[in-house]
PDB file of C-alpha atoms in Angstrom:
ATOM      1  CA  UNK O  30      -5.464  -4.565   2.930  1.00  0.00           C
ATOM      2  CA  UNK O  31      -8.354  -5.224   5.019  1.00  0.00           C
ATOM      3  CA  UNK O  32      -8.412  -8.295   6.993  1.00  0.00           C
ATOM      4  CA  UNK O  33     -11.740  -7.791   8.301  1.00  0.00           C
ATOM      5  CA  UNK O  34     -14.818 -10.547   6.910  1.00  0.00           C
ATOM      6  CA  UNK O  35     -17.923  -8.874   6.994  1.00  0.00           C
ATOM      7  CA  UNK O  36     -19.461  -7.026   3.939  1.00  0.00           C
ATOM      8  CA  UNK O  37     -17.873  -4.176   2.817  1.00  0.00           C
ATOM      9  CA  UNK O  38     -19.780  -1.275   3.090  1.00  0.00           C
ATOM     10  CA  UNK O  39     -21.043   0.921   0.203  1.00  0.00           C
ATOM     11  CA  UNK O  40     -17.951   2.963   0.637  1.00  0.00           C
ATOM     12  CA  UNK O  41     -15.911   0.995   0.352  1.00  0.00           C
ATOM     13  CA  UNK O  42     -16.955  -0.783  -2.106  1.00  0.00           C
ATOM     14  CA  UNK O  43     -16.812   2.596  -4.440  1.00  0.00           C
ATOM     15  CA  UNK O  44     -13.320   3.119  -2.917  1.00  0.00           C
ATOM     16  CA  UNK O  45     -12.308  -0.152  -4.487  1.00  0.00           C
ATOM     17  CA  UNK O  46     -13.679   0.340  -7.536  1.00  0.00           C
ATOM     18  CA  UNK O  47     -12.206   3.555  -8.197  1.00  0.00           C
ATOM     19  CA  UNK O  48      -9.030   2.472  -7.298  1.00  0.00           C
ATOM     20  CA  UNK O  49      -9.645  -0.425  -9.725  1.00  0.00           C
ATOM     21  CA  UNK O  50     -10.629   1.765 -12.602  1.00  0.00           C
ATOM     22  CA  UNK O  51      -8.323   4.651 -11.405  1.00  0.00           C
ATOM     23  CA  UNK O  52      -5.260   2.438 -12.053  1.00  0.00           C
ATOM     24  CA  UNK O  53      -6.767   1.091 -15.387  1.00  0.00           C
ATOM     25  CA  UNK O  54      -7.724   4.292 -16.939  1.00  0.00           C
ATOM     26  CA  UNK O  55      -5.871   7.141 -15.111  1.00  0.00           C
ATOM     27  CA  UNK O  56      -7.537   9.580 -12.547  1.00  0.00           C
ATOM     28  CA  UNK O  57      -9.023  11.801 -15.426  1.00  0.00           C
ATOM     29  CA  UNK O  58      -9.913   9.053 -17.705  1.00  0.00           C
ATOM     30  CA  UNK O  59     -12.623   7.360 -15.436  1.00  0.00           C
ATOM     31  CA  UNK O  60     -16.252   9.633 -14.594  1.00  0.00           C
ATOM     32  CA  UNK O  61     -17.751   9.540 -11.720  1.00  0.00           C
ATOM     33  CA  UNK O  62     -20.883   7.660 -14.193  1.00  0.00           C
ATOM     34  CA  UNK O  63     -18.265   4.917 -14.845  1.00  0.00           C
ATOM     35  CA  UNK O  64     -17.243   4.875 -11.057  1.00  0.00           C
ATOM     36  CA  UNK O  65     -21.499   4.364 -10.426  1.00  0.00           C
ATOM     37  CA  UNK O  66     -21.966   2.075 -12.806  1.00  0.00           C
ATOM     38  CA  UNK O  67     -19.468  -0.663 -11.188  1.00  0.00           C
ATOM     39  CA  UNK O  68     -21.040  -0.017  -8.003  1.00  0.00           C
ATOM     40  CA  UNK O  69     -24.193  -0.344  -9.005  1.00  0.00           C
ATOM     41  CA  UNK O  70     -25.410   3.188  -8.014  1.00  0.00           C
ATOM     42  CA  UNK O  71     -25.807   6.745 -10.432  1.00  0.00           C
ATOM     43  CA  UNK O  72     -22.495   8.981 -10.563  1.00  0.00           C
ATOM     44  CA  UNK O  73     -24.583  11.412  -9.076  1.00  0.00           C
ATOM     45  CA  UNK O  74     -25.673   9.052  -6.176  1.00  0.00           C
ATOM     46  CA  UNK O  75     -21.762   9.097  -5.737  1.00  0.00           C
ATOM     47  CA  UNK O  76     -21.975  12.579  -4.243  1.00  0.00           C
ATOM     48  CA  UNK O  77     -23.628  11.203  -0.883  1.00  0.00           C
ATOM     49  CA  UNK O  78     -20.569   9.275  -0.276  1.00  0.00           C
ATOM     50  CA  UNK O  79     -17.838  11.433  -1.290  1.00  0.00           C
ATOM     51  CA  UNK O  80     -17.706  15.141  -2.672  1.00  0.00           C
ATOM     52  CA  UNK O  81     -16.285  14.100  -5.663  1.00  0.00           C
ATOM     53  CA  UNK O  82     -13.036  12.528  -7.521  1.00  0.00           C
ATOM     54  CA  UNK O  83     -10.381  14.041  -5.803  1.00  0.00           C
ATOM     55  CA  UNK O  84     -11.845  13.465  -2.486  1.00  0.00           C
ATOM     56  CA  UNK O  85     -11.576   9.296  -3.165  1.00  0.00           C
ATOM     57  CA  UNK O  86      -7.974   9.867  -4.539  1.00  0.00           C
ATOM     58  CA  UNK O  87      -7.449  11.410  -1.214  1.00  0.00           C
ATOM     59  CA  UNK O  88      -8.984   8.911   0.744  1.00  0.00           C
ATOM     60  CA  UNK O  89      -7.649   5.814  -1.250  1.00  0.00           C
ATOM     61  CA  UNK O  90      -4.130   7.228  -1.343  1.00  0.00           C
ATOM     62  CA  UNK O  91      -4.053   8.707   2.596  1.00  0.00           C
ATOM     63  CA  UNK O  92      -5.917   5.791   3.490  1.00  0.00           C
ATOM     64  CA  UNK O  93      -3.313   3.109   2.281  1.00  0.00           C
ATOM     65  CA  UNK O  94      -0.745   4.893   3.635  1.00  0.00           C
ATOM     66  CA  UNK O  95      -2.357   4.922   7.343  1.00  0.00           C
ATOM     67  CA  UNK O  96      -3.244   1.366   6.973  1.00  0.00           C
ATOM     68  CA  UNK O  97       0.350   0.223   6.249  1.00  0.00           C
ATOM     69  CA  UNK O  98       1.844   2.347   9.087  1.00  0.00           C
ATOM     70  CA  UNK O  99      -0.799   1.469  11.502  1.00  0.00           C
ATOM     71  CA  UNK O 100      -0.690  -2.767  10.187  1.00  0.00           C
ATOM     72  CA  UNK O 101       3.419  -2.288  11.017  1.00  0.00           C
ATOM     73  CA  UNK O 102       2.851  -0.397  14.481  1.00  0.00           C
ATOM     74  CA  UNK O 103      -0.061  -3.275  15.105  1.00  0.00           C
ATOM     75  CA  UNK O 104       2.720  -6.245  13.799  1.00  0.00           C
ATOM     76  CA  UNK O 105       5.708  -5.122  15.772  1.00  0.00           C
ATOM     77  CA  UNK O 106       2.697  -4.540  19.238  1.00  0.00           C
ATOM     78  CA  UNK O 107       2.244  -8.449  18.259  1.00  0.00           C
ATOM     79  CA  UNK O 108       5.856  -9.257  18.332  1.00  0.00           C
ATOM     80  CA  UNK O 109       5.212 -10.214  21.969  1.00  0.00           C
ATOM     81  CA  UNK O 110       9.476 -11.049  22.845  1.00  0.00           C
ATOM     82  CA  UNK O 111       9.387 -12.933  19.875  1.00  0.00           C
ATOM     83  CA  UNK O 112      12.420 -11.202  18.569  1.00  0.00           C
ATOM     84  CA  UNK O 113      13.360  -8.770  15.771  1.00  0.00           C
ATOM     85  CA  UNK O 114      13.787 -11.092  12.887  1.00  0.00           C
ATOM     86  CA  UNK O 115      10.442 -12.264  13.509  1.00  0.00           C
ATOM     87  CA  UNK O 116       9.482  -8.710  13.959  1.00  0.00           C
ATOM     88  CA  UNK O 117      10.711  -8.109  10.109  1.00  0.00           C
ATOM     89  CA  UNK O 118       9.462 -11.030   8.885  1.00  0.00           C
ATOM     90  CA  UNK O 119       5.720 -10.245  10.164  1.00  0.00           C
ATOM     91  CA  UNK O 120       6.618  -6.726   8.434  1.00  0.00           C
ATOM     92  CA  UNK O 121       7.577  -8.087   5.225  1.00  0.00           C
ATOM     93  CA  UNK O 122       4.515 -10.580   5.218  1.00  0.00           C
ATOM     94  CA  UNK O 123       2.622  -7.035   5.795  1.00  0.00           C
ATOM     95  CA  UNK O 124       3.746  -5.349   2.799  1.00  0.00           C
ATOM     96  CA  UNK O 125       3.857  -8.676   0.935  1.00  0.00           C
ATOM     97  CA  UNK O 126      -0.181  -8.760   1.297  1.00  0.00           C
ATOM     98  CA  UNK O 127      -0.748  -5.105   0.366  1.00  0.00           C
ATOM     99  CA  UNK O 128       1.321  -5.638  -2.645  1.00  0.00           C
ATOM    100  CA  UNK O 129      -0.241  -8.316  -3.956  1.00  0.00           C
ATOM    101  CA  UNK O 130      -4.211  -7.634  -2.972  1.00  0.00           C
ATOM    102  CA  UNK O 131      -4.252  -4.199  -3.022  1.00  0.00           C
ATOM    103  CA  UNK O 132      -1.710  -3.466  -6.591  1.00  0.00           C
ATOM    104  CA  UNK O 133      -4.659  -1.108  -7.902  1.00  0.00           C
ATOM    105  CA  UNK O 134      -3.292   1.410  -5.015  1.00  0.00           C
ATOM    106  CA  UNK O 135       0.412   1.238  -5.979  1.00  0.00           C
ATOM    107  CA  UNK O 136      -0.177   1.594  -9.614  1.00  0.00           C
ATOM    108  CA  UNK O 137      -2.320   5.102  -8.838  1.00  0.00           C
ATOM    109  CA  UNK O 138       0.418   6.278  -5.627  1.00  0.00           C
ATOM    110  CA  UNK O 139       2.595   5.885  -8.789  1.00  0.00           C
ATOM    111  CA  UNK O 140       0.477   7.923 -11.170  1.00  0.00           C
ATOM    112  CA  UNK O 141      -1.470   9.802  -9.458  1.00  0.00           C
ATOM    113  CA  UNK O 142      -0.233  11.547  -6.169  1.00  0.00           C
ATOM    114  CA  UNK O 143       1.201  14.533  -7.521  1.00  0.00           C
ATOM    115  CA  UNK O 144      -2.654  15.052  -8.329  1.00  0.00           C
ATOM    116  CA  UNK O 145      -3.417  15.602  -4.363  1.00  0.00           C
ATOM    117  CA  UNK O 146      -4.013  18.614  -2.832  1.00  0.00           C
ATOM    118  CA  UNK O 147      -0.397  19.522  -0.912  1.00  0.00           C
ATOM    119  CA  UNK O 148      -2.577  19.310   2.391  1.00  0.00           C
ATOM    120  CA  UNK O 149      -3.170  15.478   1.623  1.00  0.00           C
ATOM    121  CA  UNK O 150       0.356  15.034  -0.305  1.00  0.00           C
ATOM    122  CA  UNK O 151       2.159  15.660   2.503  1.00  0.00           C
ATOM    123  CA  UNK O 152      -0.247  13.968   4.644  1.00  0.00           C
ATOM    124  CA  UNK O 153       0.967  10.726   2.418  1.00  0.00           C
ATOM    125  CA  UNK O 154       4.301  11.497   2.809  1.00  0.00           C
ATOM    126  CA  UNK O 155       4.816  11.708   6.480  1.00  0.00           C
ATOM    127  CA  UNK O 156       2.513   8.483   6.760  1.00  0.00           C
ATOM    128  CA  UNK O 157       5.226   6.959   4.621  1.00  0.00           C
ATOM    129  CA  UNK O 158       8.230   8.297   6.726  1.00  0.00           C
ATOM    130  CA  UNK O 159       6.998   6.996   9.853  1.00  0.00           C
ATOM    131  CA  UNK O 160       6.567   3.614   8.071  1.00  0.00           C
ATOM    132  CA  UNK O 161      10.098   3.893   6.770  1.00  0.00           C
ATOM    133  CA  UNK O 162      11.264   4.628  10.023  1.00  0.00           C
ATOM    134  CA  UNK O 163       9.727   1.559  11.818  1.00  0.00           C
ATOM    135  CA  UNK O 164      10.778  -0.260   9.125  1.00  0.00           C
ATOM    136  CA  UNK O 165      14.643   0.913   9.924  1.00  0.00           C
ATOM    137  CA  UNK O 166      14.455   0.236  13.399  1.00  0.00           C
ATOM    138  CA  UNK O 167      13.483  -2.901  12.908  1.00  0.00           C
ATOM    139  CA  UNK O 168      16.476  -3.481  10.250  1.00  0.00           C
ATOM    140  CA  UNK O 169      19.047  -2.264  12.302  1.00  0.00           C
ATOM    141  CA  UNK O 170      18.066  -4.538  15.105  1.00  0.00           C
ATOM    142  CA  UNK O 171      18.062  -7.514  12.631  1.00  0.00           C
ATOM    143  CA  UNK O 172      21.334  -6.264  11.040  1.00  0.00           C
ATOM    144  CA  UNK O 173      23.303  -4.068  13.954  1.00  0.00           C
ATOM    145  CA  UNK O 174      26.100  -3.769  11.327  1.00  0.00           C
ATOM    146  CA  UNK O 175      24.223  -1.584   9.177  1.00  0.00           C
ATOM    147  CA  UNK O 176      24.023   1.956   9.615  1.00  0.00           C
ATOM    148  CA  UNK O 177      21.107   3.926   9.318  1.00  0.00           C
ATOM    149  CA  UNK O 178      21.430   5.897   6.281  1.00  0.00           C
ATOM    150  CA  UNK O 179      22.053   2.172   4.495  1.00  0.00           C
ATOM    151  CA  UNK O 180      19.225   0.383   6.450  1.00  0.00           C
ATOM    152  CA  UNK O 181      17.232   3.120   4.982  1.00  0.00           C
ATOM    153  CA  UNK O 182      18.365   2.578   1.539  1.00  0.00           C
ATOM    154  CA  UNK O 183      17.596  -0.844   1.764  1.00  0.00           C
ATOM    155  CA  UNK O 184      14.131  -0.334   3.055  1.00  0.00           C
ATOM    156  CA  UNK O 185      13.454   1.908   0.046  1.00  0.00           C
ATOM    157  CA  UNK O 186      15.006  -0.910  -2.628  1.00  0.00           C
ATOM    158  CA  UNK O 187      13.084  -3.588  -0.646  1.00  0.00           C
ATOM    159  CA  UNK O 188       9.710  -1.541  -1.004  1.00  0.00           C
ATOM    160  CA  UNK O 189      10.298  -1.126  -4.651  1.00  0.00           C
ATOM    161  CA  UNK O 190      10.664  -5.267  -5.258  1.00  0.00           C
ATOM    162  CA  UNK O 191       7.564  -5.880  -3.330  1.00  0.00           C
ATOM    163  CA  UNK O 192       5.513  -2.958  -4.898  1.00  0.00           C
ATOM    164  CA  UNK O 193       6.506  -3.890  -8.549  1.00  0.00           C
ATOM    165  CA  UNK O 194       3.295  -6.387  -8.306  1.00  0.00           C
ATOM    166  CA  UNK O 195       1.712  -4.425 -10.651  1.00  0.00           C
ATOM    167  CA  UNK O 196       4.370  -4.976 -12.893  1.00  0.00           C
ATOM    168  CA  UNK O 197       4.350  -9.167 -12.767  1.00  0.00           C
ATOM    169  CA  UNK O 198       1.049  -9.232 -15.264  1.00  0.00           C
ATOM    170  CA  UNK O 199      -2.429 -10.008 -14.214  1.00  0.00           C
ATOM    171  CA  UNK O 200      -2.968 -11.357 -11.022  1.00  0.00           C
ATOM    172  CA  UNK O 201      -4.433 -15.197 -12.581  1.00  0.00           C
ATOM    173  CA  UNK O 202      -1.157 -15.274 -14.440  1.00  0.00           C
ATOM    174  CA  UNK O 203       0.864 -15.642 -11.412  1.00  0.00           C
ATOM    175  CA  UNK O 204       2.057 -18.332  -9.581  1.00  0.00           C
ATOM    176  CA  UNK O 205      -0.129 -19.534  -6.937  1.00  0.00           C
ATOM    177  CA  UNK O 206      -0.509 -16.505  -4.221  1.00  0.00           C
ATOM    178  CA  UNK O 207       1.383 -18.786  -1.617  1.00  0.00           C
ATOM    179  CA  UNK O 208       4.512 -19.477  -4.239  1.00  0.00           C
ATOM    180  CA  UNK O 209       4.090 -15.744  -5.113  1.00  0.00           C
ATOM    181  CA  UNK O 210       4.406 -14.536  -2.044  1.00  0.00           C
ATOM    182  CA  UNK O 211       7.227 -16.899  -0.751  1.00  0.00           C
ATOM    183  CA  UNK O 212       9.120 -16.193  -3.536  1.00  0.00           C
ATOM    184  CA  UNK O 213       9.066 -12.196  -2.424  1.00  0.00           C
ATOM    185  CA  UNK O 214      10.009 -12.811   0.956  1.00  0.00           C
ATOM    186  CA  UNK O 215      12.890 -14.829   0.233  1.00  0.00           C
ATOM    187  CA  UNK O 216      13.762 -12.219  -2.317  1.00  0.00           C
ATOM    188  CA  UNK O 217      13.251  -9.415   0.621  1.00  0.00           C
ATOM    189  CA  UNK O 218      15.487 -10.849   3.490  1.00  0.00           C
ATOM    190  CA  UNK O 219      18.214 -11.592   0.827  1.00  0.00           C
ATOM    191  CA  UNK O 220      18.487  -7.907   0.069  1.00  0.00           C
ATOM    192  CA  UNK O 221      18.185  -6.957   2.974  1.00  0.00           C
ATOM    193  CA  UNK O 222      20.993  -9.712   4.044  1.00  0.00           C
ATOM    194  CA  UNK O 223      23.142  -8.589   0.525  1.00  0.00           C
ATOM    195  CA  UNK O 224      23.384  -4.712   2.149  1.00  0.00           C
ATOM    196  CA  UNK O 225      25.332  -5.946   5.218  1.00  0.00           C
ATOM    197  CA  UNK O 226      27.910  -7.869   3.164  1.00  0.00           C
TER     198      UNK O 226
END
């Protein structure tokens, strides 16, 4: 979800490949050789980056998590007066672009974060509250007839539309990224327009 265009650092770059081979293969189906060889370095080299497996499941899947809640604070900062439906919008184009560059992470949150230790579970799991949360506020500004307990729900069902990317086949078999992601933030505001009715 980076949006930064300099090189990515040898960190990263494992980070992404892990995730990438994480999500293909499952957490315990991918060694830290494999994770090496895509990167270029020895799985032993590895161990000067991170202290092993479980510490880049924690960091991918913590990670994400602060990057989404910190992109949303950063979006609605941005806002600038401009109102809360573009306030939502600039939230759904948010989670649009996670779901559809980073789908590696959602597939492994999916399979893998009962794997974390609870220390970094939870960690995940408040991140994600507080981006709910933002994400309600915003809603109920948008949609004052809604209460909060069905501005919630409809947070959660909108999250599970945009993160079932993984689910739409390989990324060259989609539309073109623009139609792609037009199409889910049409599909967004009309559910979250469908829970007021």
């Amino acid at each position: 979800m980076a949006t930064r265009t300099d090189a990515p650092t040898r960190r990263e770059q494992i980070l992404k490949e892990a995730a990438r081979l994480f999500a293909e293969r499952g957490f315990h189906g991918v060694g830290v050789d494999e994770i090496g060889a895509a990167v270029g370095i020895s799985g032993p080299g590895l161990y000067r980056h991170f202290a092993g497996k479980d510490a880049m499941l924690a960091e991918l899947l913590v990670g994400i998590s602060g990057q989404l809640l910190t992109g949303a604070k950063r979006r609605v900062a941005e806002a600038d007066g401009g109102g809360a439906e573009q306030v939502l919008d600039s939230l759904i184009e948010g989670h649009i672009d996670f779901a559809l560059d980073d789908r590696p992470l959602i597939t492994l949150h999916d399979r893998e974060l009962d794997r974390l230790r609870d220390s970094d579970r939870k960690m995940v799991r408040q991140l994600q509250r507080q981006y709910v949360e933002l994400w309600v506020g915003v809603v109920r500004e948008v949609y004052p007839g809604l209460g909060e307990p069905a501005a919630r729900s409809a947070v959660h069902s909108v999250f599970g539309l945009l993160n079932s990317t993984p689910h739409l086949g390989r990324a060259g078999s989609l539309p073109g990224r623009g139609a792609t992601a037009e199409l889910l933030h049409r599909m967004a505001r009309g559910a979250f327009a469908a829970a007021v009715d």
